[in-house]
Coordinates of C-alpha atoms (C1' of nucleotides) in Angstrom, one line a residue:
Chain A
M22 CA -12.4 -9.3 -103.1
A23 CA -12.2 -6.3 -105.4
A24 CA -9.7 -3.9 -104.1
P25 CA -6.7 -4.9 -101.9
Q26 CA -6.0 -3.0 -98.7
M27 CA -9.7 -2.3 -98.4
P28 CA -10.8 -1.1 -95.0
P29 CA -12.7 -3.8 -93.2
P30 CA -16.3 -4.0 -94.2
D31 CA -18.8 -2.6 -91.7
Y32 CA -19.1 -5.7 -89.7
A33 CA -21.0 -4.0 -86.9
A34 CA -23.7 -4.1 -89.5
S35 CA -26.8 -4.4 -87.3
A36 CA -28.2 -0.9 -86.7
P37 CA -27.5 0.1 -83.1
E38 CA -31.0 0.2 -81.9
V39 CA -32.0 1.8 -78.6
G40 CA -31.7 -0.5 -75.7
T41 CA -29.8 -3.2 -77.6
P42 CA -26.1 -3.0 -77.9
A43 CA -26.6 -5.0 -81.1
F44 CA -23.0 -5.4 -82.0
S45 CA -22.3 -8.7 -83.7
P46 CA -19.0 -9.8 -85.0
L47 CA -18.8 -10.7 -88.7
Y48 CA -18.2 -14.4 -87.9
Q49 CA -21.3 -14.5 -85.8
Q50 CA -23.3 -13.1 -88.8
I51 CA -21.7 -15.7 -91.1
K52 CA -22.6 -18.4 -88.5
G53 CA -26.2 -17.2 -88.6
L54 CA -26.2 -17.4 -92.4
I55 CA -24.9 -20.9 -92.4
L56 CA -27.4 -21.8 -89.7
Q57 CA -30.2 -20.6 -91.9
S58 CA -29.1 -22.8 -94.8
L59 CA -28.9 -25.7 -92.4
Q60 CA -32.4 -25.1 -91.1
A61 CA -33.7 -24.6 -94.7
G62 CA -32.3 -28.0 -95.5
E63 CA -30.0 -26.7 -98.2
W64 CA -27.6 -29.4 -97.1
K65 CA -29.0 -32.6 -95.6
P66 CA -27.7 -34.5 -92.6
G67 CA -24.6 -36.4 -93.6
E68 CA -23.9 -34.3 -96.6
A69 CA -20.9 -32.0 -97.0
I70 CA -21.4 -28.3 -96.8
P71 CA -19.4 -26.1 -99.2
S72 CA -15.7 -25.8 -98.5
E73 CA -14.3 -22.9 -96.4
M74 CA -13.0 -21.2 -99.5
E75 CA -16.3 -21.4 -101.3
L76 CA -18.2 -20.0 -98.3
A77 CA -15.6 -17.3 -97.9
A78 CA -16.2 -16.3 -101.6
R79 CA -20.0 -16.5 -101.2
F80 CA -20.1 -14.3 -98.2
R81 CA -17.2 -12.0 -99.3
V82 CA -15.1 -12.6 -96.2
S83 CA -11.8 -14.2 -95.5
Q84 CA -11.4 -17.9 -95.0
G85 CA -10.4 -17.2 -91.3
T86 CA -13.7 -15.6 -90.6
V87 CA -15.7 -18.6 -92.1
R88 CA -13.4 -20.9 -90.2
K89 CA -14.3 -19.2 -86.9
A90 CA -18.0 -19.5 -87.7
I91 CA -17.7 -23.2 -88.5
D92 CA -15.6 -23.7 -85.4
E93 CA -18.6 -22.6 -83.3
L94 CA -21.0 -24.8 -85.3
A95 CA -18.7 -27.7 -84.8
A96 CA -18.5 -27.0 -81.1
E97 CA -22.3 -27.1 -80.9
N98 CA -22.2 -30.5 -82.8
L99 CA -24.2 -29.1 -85.7
V100 CA -21.5 -29.9 -88.2
V101 CA -18.5 -32.3 -88.1
R102 CA -15.1 -31.4 -89.7
R103 CA -13.1 -34.1 -91.3
Q104 CA -9.6 -33.1 -92.4
G105 CA -8.9 -33.7 -96.0
K106 CA -12.6 -34.4 -96.8
G107 CA -14.7 -31.5 -95.8
T108 CA -17.3 -30.3 -93.3
F109 CA -20.5 -32.4 -92.9
V110 CA -23.9 -31.8 -91.5
S111 CA -23.9 -33.9 -88.4
T112 CA -26.5 -36.6 -87.9
H113 CA -27.5 -39.0 -85.1
A114 CA -26.6 -41.8 -87.5
E115 CA -22.8 -41.5 -87.1
Q116 CA -21.2 -44.3 -85.2
H117 CA -19.5 -42.3 -82.5
V118 CA -22.4 -40.0 -81.7
R119 CA -25.1 -42.6 -81.9
Y120 CA -27.3 -42.4 -78.9
R121 CA -25.8 -39.0 -78.1
F122 CA -28.9 -38.2 -76.0
L123 CA -29.0 -41.6 -74.2
K124 CA -26.8 -41.4 -71.2
L125 CA -27.7 -44.8 -69.7
M126 CA -24.7 -47.1 -69.7
P127 CA -24.4 -50.7 -68.7
D128 CA -22.5 -51.0 -65.4
A129 CA -20.1 -53.6 -67.0
G130 CA -18.8 -53.3 -70.5
D131 CA -19.9 -50.7 -73.0
R132 CA -22.8 -50.2 -75.4
E133 CA -21.0 -51.9 -78.2
E134 CA -20.9 -55.3 -76.4
E135 CA -24.4 -54.9 -75.2
G136 CA -25.7 -54.4 -78.7
P137 CA -28.7 -52.3 -79.8
A138 CA -31.9 -52.1 -77.8
T139 CA -35.0 -54.2 -78.7
R140 CA -38.0 -51.9 -79.1
S141 CA -41.5 -52.8 -78.2
I142 CA -44.0 -50.2 -79.4
L143 CA -46.9 -50.4 -77.0
D144 CA -48.9 -47.5 -78.4
C145 CA -48.7 -44.9 -81.1
K146 CA -51.7 -42.6 -81.5
R147 CA -52.8 -39.2 -82.5
V148 CA -54.2 -37.3 -79.6
R149 CA -55.0 -33.7 -78.5
A150 CA -52.3 -32.0 -76.5
S151 CA -53.0 -31.6 -72.8
A152 CA -52.1 -28.1 -71.4
E153 CA -48.9 -29.5 -70.0
I154 CA -47.7 -31.1 -73.2
A155 CA -48.8 -28.1 -75.2
R156 CA -46.8 -25.8 -73.0
A157 CA -43.7 -27.8 -73.3
L158 CA -43.9 -28.1 -77.1
Q159 CA -45.0 -24.5 -77.6
L160 CA -48.3 -25.6 -79.1
R161 CA -51.9 -24.7 -78.1
T162 CA -53.9 -27.0 -75.8
G163 CA -55.9 -29.3 -78.0
D164 CA -53.5 -29.2 -81.0
A165 CA -52.7 -32.6 -82.5
V166 CA -49.8 -34.5 -81.1
I167 CA -48.5 -38.0 -81.6
Q168 CA -48.1 -40.0 -78.5
V169 CA -45.9 -43.1 -78.3
R170 CA -45.3 -45.5 -75.6
R171 CA -42.6 -48.1 -75.8
V172 CA -40.2 -50.4 -73.9
L173 CA -36.6 -50.7 -74.7
A174 CA -34.8 -53.9 -73.7
F175 CA -31.1 -54.5 -73.5
G176 CA -29.9 -58.1 -73.7
G177 CA -33.5 -59.3 -73.4
V178 CA -34.0 -57.3 -70.1
P179 CA -36.7 -54.6 -70.3
T180 CA -34.8 -51.5 -69.1
I181 CA -36.5 -48.4 -70.3
L182 CA -40.2 -47.5 -70.4
E183 CA -40.9 -44.3 -72.1
D184 CA -43.6 -42.1 -73.5
F185 CA -43.0 -39.3 -76.0
W186 CA -45.0 -36.7 -77.7
L187 CA -44.3 -35.1 -81.1
P188 CA -46.1 -32.2 -82.8
G189 CA -48.6 -33.7 -85.1
A190 CA -47.9 -31.1 -87.8
N191 CA -44.3 -32.2 -88.2
F192 CA -44.7 -36.0 -87.9
K193 CA -47.7 -36.7 -90.1
G194 CA -48.0 -40.4 -90.8
L195 CA -45.7 -41.7 -88.2
S196 CA -46.8 -45.3 -87.5
A197 CA -46.1 -47.9 -84.9
D198 CA -44.8 -50.1 -87.7
Q199 CA -42.2 -47.5 -88.7
L200 CA -41.1 -47.1 -85.1
A201 CA -40.8 -50.9 -84.6
T202 CA -39.0 -51.8 -87.8
H203 CA -36.6 -48.9 -88.6
V204 CA -32.9 -49.6 -88.0
G205 CA -30.7 -47.5 -85.8
P206 CA -31.7 -44.7 -83.4
T207 CA -35.2 -43.3 -83.6
Y208 CA -33.7 -39.8 -84.0
V209 CA -32.3 -41.1 -87.3
L210 CA -35.8 -42.0 -88.4
F211 CA -36.9 -38.5 -87.6
E212 CA -34.1 -37.1 -89.7
H213 CA -34.7 -39.3 -92.7
E214 CA -38.5 -39.5 -92.8
F215 CA -39.5 -36.2 -91.3
G216 CA -36.6 -33.9 -91.9
V217 CA -36.5 -33.1 -88.2
R218 CA -33.0 -33.0 -86.6
M219 CA -32.7 -32.7 -82.8
V220 CA -29.7 -30.6 -82.0
R221 CA -29.9 -30.3 -78.2
A222 CA -32.0 -31.3 -75.3
E223 CA -32.6 -30.6 -71.6
E224 CA -33.2 -33.3 -69.1
K225 CA -34.8 -33.2 -65.6
I226 CA -34.0 -36.2 -63.6
R227 CA -35.7 -37.6 -60.5
A228 CA -35.9 -40.8 -58.5
V229 CA -39.4 -42.3 -58.3
A230 CA -41.1 -45.5 -57.2
A231 CA -42.6 -47.7 -59.9
D232 CA -46.4 -47.9 -59.7
A233 CA -48.2 -51.2 -60.6
P234 CA -48.5 -50.8 -64.3
Q235 CA -45.0 -49.5 -64.7
A236 CA -43.6 -52.2 -62.6
A237 CA -45.4 -54.8 -64.7
L238 CA -44.0 -53.5 -67.9
L239 CA -40.5 -53.5 -66.6
A240 CA -40.8 -56.9 -64.8
L241 CA -40.1 -55.3 -61.4
P242 CA -41.8 -55.3 -58.1
Q243 CA -44.1 -52.5 -57.4
G244 CA -42.4 -49.6 -55.6
A245 CA -39.0 -50.4 -57.2
P246 CA -36.9 -47.2 -57.5
L247 CA -36.6 -45.9 -61.1
L248 CA -34.8 -43.0 -62.7
S249 CA -37.4 -40.6 -64.1
V250 CA -35.9 -38.7 -67.1
E251 CA -37.9 -36.0 -68.7
R252 CA -36.3 -34.8 -71.9
L253 CA -37.2 -31.8 -74.0
S254 CA -35.5 -32.0 -77.4
Y255 CA -35.0 -29.0 -79.7
T256 CA -34.4 -28.6 -83.4
Y257 CA -32.6 -25.6 -84.9
N258 CA -33.6 -22.2 -83.5
D259 CA -34.5 -23.5 -80.1
V260 CA -37.8 -24.9 -81.3
P261 CA -38.9 -27.8 -79.0
M262 CA -39.9 -30.9 -81.1
E263 CA -40.2 -33.7 -78.6
L264 CA -41.1 -34.3 -75.0
R265 CA -40.0 -37.6 -73.7
R266 CA -40.7 -39.1 -70.3
G267 CA -38.6 -42.2 -69.5
L268 CA -38.3 -44.5 -66.6
Y269 CA -34.9 -46.2 -66.4
R270 CA -34.0 -49.3 -64.4
T271 CA -30.7 -48.6 -62.7
D272 CA -29.9 -51.9 -61.1
T273 CA -27.7 -53.0 -64.0
H274 CA -27.2 -49.6 -65.7
H275 CA -26.4 -46.1 -64.6
Y276 CA -26.9 -42.6 -66.0
R277 CA -23.5 -41.3 -66.8
N278 CA -22.6 -37.6 -66.8
D279 CA -19.4 -35.8 -67.3
L280 CA -19.0 -32.4 -65.7
S281 CA -16.4 -29.8 -66.6
Chain B
M6 CA 11.3 -12.5 -82.7
A7 CA 14.8 -11.9 -83.9
A8 CA 14.6 -12.0 -87.7
P9 CA 11.6 -11.2 -89.8
Q10 CA 10.5 -13.6 -92.5
M11 CA 11.9 -16.4 -90.6
P12 CA 10.7 -19.8 -91.6
P13 CA 8.2 -21.2 -89.2
P14 CA 9.9 -22.9 -86.2
D15 CA 9.9 -26.7 -86.2
Y16 CA 6.6 -27.0 -84.5
A17 CA 6.4 -30.7 -85.1
A18 CA 9.1 -30.7 -82.4
S19 CA 8.4 -34.0 -80.7
A20 CA 10.7 -36.6 -82.1
P21 CA 8.7 -38.9 -84.5
E22 CA 9.1 -42.1 -82.5
V23 CA 8.3 -45.5 -83.9
G24 CA 4.6 -46.4 -83.4
T25 CA 3.6 -43.0 -82.3
P26 CA 2.6 -40.4 -84.9
A27 CA 3.7 -37.9 -82.2
F28 CA 2.8 -34.8 -84.2
S29 CA 1.6 -32.1 -82.0
P30 CA 0.7 -28.6 -83.2
L31 CA 2.6 -25.8 -81.6
Y32 CA -0.5 -24.4 -79.9
Q33 CA -1.0 -27.7 -78.2
Q34 CA 2.5 -27.6 -76.9
I35 CA 2.0 -24.1 -75.6
K36 CA -1.2 -25.2 -74.0
G37 CA 0.8 -28.0 -72.3
L38 CA 3.3 -25.5 -71.0
I39 CA 0.6 -23.2 -69.6
L40 CA -1.0 -26.2 -68.0
Q41 CA 2.2 -27.0 -66.3
S42 CA 2.4 -23.6 -64.8
L43 CA -1.2 -23.9 -63.7
Q44 CA -0.5 -27.2 -62.0
A45 CA 2.7 -25.9 -60.4
G46 CA 0.7 -23.1 -58.9
E47 CA 2.6 -20.3 -60.7
W48 CA -0.7 -18.5 -60.9
K49 CA -3.3 -19.1 -58.2
P50 CA -7.1 -19.4 -58.7
G51 CA -8.6 -16.0 -59.3
E52 CA -5.3 -14.4 -60.3
A53 CA -4.5 -13.2 -63.8
I54 CA -2.1 -15.1 -66.0
P55 CA 0.3 -13.1 -68.2
S56 CA -1.2 -11.3 -71.1
E57 CA -1.2 -13.0 -74.5
M58 CA 1.6 -10.8 -75.7
E59 CA 3.8 -11.6 -72.7
L60 CA 3.2 -15.3 -73.2
A61 CA 3.9 -15.0 -76.9
A62 CA 7.2 -13.4 -76.1
R63 CA 8.0 -16.0 -73.4
F64 CA 7.4 -18.9 -75.7
R65 CA 8.7 -17.2 -78.9
V66 CA 5.5 -17.7 -80.9
S67 CA 2.9 -15.4 -82.3
Q68 CA 0.0 -14.0 -80.3
G69 CA -2.4 -16.0 -82.4
T70 CA -0.8 -19.3 -81.4
V71 CA -1.0 -18.4 -77.7
R72 CA -4.6 -17.3 -78.3
K73 CA -5.5 -20.7 -79.7
A74 CA -3.9 -22.4 -76.7
I75 CA -5.8 -20.2 -74.2
D76 CA -9.0 -20.7 -76.2
E77 CA -8.8 -24.4 -75.4
L78 CA -8.0 -23.9 -71.8
A79 CA -11.0 -21.5 -71.6
A80 CA -13.2 -24.1 -73.3
E81 CA -12.2 -26.6 -70.6
N82 CA -13.1 -24.0 -67.9
L83 CA -9.5 -23.9 -66.6
V84 CA -9.2 -20.2 -67.3
V85 CA -11.7 -17.4 -67.8
R86 CA -11.1 -14.6 -70.3
R87 CA -12.3 -11.1 -69.5
Q88 CA -12.1 -8.6 -72.3
G89 CA -10.2 -5.5 -71.4
K90 CA -8.9 -7.1 -68.1
G91 CA -7.0 -10.2 -68.8
T92 CA -7.2 -14.0 -68.5
F93 CA -7.8 -15.5 -65.0
V94 CA -7.3 -18.8 -63.4
S95 CA -10.8 -20.0 -62.9
T96 CA -12.1 -20.9 -59.4
H97 CA -15.2 -22.4 -57.9
A98 CA -15.6 -19.1 -56.1
E99 CA -16.9 -17.1 -59.0
Q100 CA -20.5 -16.2 -58.8
H101 CA -21.7 -17.6 -62.1
V102 CA -19.9 -20.9 -61.8
R103 CA -20.5 -21.5 -58.2
Y104 CA -21.8 -25.0 -57.6
R105 CA -20.7 -25.9 -61.1
F106 CA -20.7 -29.6 -60.1
L107 CA -24.0 -29.5 -58.2
K108 CA -26.7 -30.0 -60.8
L109 CA -29.6 -30.2 -58.3
M110 CA -32.1 -27.4 -58.9
P111 CA -35.2 -26.4 -57.1
D112 CA -38.3 -27.2 -59.1
A113 CA -39.6 -23.7 -58.7
G114 CA -37.3 -20.6 -58.8
D115 CA -33.6 -20.7 -59.0
R116 CA -30.7 -21.2 -56.6
E117 CA -30.4 -17.5 -55.9
E118 CA -33.8 -17.3 -54.3
E119 CA -33.3 -20.5 -52.5
G120 CA -30.1 -19.2 -50.9
P121 CA -27.1 -21.2 -49.8
A122 CA -27.3 -24.6 -48.3
T123 CA -27.1 -25.2 -44.5
R124 CA -24.4 -27.7 -43.8
S125 CA -24.4 -30.2 -41.0
I126 CA -21.2 -32.1 -40.6
L127 CA -22.1 -35.5 -39.1
D128 CA -18.6 -37.0 -39.2
C129 CA -15.1 -36.2 -40.3
K130 CA -12.4 -38.7 -39.6
R131 CA -9.2 -40.1 -40.8
V132 CA -9.6 -43.7 -41.9
R133 CA -7.8 -46.3 -44.0
A134 CA -9.0 -46.6 -47.6
S135 CA -11.1 -49.7 -48.4
A136 CA -10.1 -51.5 -51.6
E137 CA -13.0 -49.8 -53.4
I138 CA -12.2 -46.2 -52.3
A139 CA -8.5 -46.8 -52.9
R140 CA -9.1 -47.9 -56.5
A141 CA -11.3 -44.9 -57.2
L142 CA -8.7 -42.5 -55.8
Q143 CA -5.7 -44.4 -57.3
L144 CA -4.3 -45.1 -53.8
R145 CA -3.3 -48.3 -52.1
T146 CA -5.7 -50.1 -49.9
G147 CA -5.1 -49.0 -46.4
D148 CA -3.7 -45.6 -47.3
A149 CA -5.0 -42.7 -45.2
V150 CA -8.1 -41.0 -46.4
I151 CA -10.4 -38.4 -44.8
Q152 CA -14.0 -39.5 -44.7
V153 CA -16.7 -36.9 -44.3
R154 CA -20.5 -37.4 -43.9
R155 CA -22.8 -34.4 -44.0
V156 CA -26.3 -33.3 -44.7
L157 CA -27.2 -30.2 -46.8
A158 CA -30.5 -28.5 -46.2
F159 CA -32.1 -26.0 -48.5
G160 CA -34.6 -23.6 -46.9
G161 CA -34.5 -25.7 -43.8
V162 CA -35.3 -28.9 -45.6
P163 CA -32.6 -31.6 -45.4
T164 CA -32.1 -32.5 -49.1
I165 CA -28.7 -34.1 -49.6
L166 CA -27.0 -36.7 -47.6
E167 CA -23.5 -37.3 -48.8
D168 CA -20.2 -39.0 -47.9
F169 CA -17.0 -38.1 -49.4
W170 CA -13.4 -39.3 -49.3
L171 CA -10.2 -37.3 -49.9
P172 CA -6.6 -38.5 -50.1
G173 CA -5.2 -38.0 -46.6
A174 CA -1.8 -36.8 -48.0
N175 CA -3.4 -33.8 -49.8
F176 CA -5.9 -32.8 -47.1
K177 CA -3.8 -32.9 -43.9
G178 CA -5.6 -31.2 -41.1
L179 CA -9.0 -30.9 -42.6
S180 CA -11.5 -30.6 -39.7
A181 CA -15.2 -30.8 -39.1
D182 CA -15.0 -27.3 -37.8
Q183 CA -13.5 -26.0 -41.0
L184 CA -16.1 -27.8 -43.1
A185 CA -18.9 -26.4 -41.0
T186 CA -17.8 -22.8 -40.8
H187 CA -16.2 -21.9 -44.1
V188 CA -18.2 -19.6 -46.4
G189 CA -19.1 -20.6 -50.0
P190 CA -18.8 -23.9 -51.7
T191 CA -16.6 -26.6 -50.2
Y192 CA -14.5 -26.7 -53.3
V193 CA -13.5 -23.1 -52.6
L194 CA -12.2 -24.3 -49.2
F195 CA -10.2 -27.0 -51.0
E196 CA -8.7 -24.4 -53.3
H197 CA -7.7 -21.9 -50.5
E198 CA -6.7 -24.2 -47.7
F199 CA -5.2 -27.1 -49.6
G200 CA -4.4 -25.8 -53.0
V201 CA -6.5 -28.5 -54.7
R202 CA -8.6 -27.3 -57.6
M203 CA -11.2 -29.7 -59.0
V204 CA -11.3 -29.2 -62.8
R205 CA -13.7 -31.9 -63.9
A206 CA -15.8 -34.7 -62.6
E207 CA -17.7 -37.9 -63.7
E208 CA -21.0 -38.8 -62.2
K209 CA -22.9 -42.1 -62.1
I210 CA -26.5 -41.7 -61.3
R211 CA -29.0 -44.3 -60.0
A212 CA -32.4 -44.5 -58.3
V213 CA -32.3 -46.2 -55.0
A214 CA -34.7 -46.7 -52.0
A215 CA -33.7 -45.0 -48.7
D216 CA -32.7 -47.4 -46.0
A217 CA -33.7 -46.7 -42.3
P218 CA -30.7 -44.6 -41.3
Q219 CA -30.7 -42.7 -44.6
A220 CA -34.4 -42.0 -44.3
A221 CA -34.0 -40.8 -40.7
L222 CA -31.3 -38.3 -41.7
L223 CA -33.4 -36.9 -44.5
A224 CA -36.6 -37.0 -42.6
L225 CA -38.3 -39.3 -45.1
P226 CA -40.1 -42.6 -44.8
Q227 CA -38.0 -45.7 -45.2
G228 CA -38.0 -46.9 -48.8
A229 CA -38.5 -43.4 -50.3
P230 CA -36.9 -43.1 -53.7
L231 CA -33.6 -41.1 -53.8
L232 CA -31.2 -40.1 -56.5
S233 CA -27.8 -41.8 -55.9
V234 CA -25.1 -39.6 -57.3
E235 CA -21.5 -41.0 -57.3
R236 CA -19.0 -38.3 -58.3
L237 CA -15.4 -38.7 -58.9
S238 CA -13.6 -35.3 -59.2
Y239 CA -10.3 -34.7 -60.8
T240 CA -7.6 -32.1 -60.5
Y241 CA -5.2 -31.2 -63.2
N242 CA -3.7 -34.1 -65.1
D243 CA -6.6 -36.4 -64.6
V244 CA -5.6 -37.1 -61.0
P245 CA -8.7 -38.2 -59.0
M246 CA -9.0 -36.2 -55.7
E247 CA -12.4 -36.8 -54.3
L248 CA -15.0 -39.6 -54.3
R249 CA -18.4 -38.4 -53.3
R250 CA -21.5 -40.4 -52.8
G251 CA -24.7 -38.3 -52.5
L252 CA -28.3 -39.1 -52.0
Y253 CA -30.6 -36.4 -53.3
R254 CA -34.2 -35.9 -52.5
T255 CA -36.0 -35.2 -55.7
D256 CA -39.5 -34.4 -54.6
T257 CA -38.9 -30.6 -54.6
H258 CA -35.7 -30.6 -56.6
H259 CA -34.5 -32.2 -59.8
Y260 CA -31.1 -33.0 -61.4
R261 CA -30.7 -30.8 -64.4
N262 CA -28.7 -31.8 -67.4
D263 CA -28.2 -30.1 -70.8
L264 CA -27.3 -32.3 -73.7
S265 CA -25.8 -31.2 -77.0
Chain C
dG6 C1' -1.6 -34.0 -107.5
dA7 C1' -5.6 -31.5 -106.5
dG8 C1' -8.6 -30.2 -102.9
dT9 C1' -9.9 -30.0 -98.1
dG10 C1' -9.4 -28.8 -93.4
dG11 C1' -5.5 -27.5 -89.9
dT12 C1' -1.7 -24.5 -88.3
dC13 C1' 1.1 -20.4 -88.1
dT14 C1' 2.3 -15.8 -88.8
dA15 C1' 2.1 -10.6 -88.9
dG16 C1' -0.3 -6.6 -88.7
dA17 C1' -4.3 -3.7 -88.4
dC18 C1' -8.1 -2.2 -86.0
dC19 C1' -12.2 -2.6 -82.5
dA20 C1' -14.4 -3.1 -77.8
dC21 C1' -13.8 -3.0 -73.1
dG22 C1' -12.0 -1.7 -68.3
dC23 C1' -9.7 1.3 -65.6
dG24 C1' -7.1 4.9 -63.9
Chain D
dG15 C1' -4.9 6.9 -72.9
dC16 C1' -3.1 2.7 -72.3
dG17 C1' -3.3 -2.2 -72.0
dT18 C1' -6.2 -6.2 -72.4
dG19 C1' -8.7 -9.5 -75.0
dG20 C1' -11.5 -9.8 -79.6
dT21 C1' -12.0 -9.5 -84.6
dC22 C1' -10.4 -9.6 -89.3
dT23 C1' -7.4 -10.2 -93.1
dA24 C1' -3.9 -12.2 -96.3
dG25 C1' -0.7 -15.4 -97.3
dA26 C1' 2.2 -19.4 -96.5
dC27 C1' 2.8 -24.1 -95.5
dC28 C1' 1.3 -28.8 -93.4
dA29 C1' -1.5 -33.1 -93.0
dC30 C1' -5.0 -35.8 -94.7
dT31 C1' -8.0 -38.1 -98.4
dC32 C1' -9.0 -39.8 -102.7
dA33 C1' -8.6 -40.5 -107.4

DNA sequence: GAGTGGTCTAGACCACGCG
DNA sequence: GCGTGGTCTAGACCACTCA
């Protein structure tokens, strides 16, 4: 910075408008700026972001302030710090966070032993959003969405039947072939091919009985109890980007959740 | 501290033993010391812990180091910071974290509108731990445990049927009457009457079909799909203190989970 | 050895809660 | 007005990675 012993910059920058306290610490503002660059794709998933010193210089704040901003981004799993190497835009492709959003675990052993799922794409088509789908994805009824139905099998056993819907505007050209042949989690495909990174999700879980078609696809008797998992996934800025409705077999697997 | 410009204390204090890197930052050590005091009950749930300055003086470190230790404890929900007031030992009694471990939400409205659950204690007895229960609670088969069965109703509708097991040694004298008449969450009763604070839990969730007795207790037809939630709750130090097996109706409620 | 994130300190000032 | 936690800075040194 120019002069030493400078008074702290006016970090309560936002004008104190009526009705809004509108005080925002400097590090929150820096966090917002970094977030903007992430959204804008200035740094792609897996790439390093500038070092703390560089960012401090760019934003004219101390390293400690940048550090606190990055700390929060790391806590939200938007970036990953690696000592001695740098800070990286996080991605669903990393080994230890692969299948971050899939909480279904085999009762015995772990997912490594079990190996990756076998995907069968049953359907992949462009349709018009129903009122319900449109509401969830913050679109208008009748807007184009891509609808996919698939079955995931673990160790040869069909275990998950799911449908998902994606905004047509963001996933132009997504094909059944792509979905069937890409390697790794589907969310990695979304990152690489469509530049859409899911950063968080909300799930609503219920127990339901399999109807005839569902039972057939999962090789179960009709009426078998299934876990219904409705997931709404968001990109940056709380923009919903995928609605997914899954039915999970839970006779050999369970949904695992850690509370704290 | 005594002398200014002192070199930093040997914060890699732990002896570098063979095979273990055993480097632990100062703030982690401080965190451990605070944790010990929490476990020992030096400060009770709801009480304030000493101020950051006091702790810094006690441990002969800077306020910043204490701050970082407390930051982590706060992130783990063991303490709650309140600006201008102090840092408090967290408790299940606080309004905004009540029912922290109960993720079942009404489909419409929130839990405030719905009001508190009505508890019916069906059973509360001292029994000997089965092999399975003993393993989960890290006891020996045949050790005394308290077994409770109860039904929770929301708005008059029986919604949760659950059994839970507690180590007999830690819950001496727990009675059906206590369980029926106490106010607020049962985990608050555990804190106040038995000094046991649950700090985290792991849940395994499945879909199951109600058998005849279960169906009767929940006023449902036999075979109705139910969410099976097995929860293992831990106190400080990763000591398991409760095994709970719940069956949740999910026709008017859902299990809500946020992923990030 | 250079560069990155990680730790630690000391001191200043701000926002909040309460008497 | 005082004490609390919250923010910000500047500078030093440590641990890790890689060339």
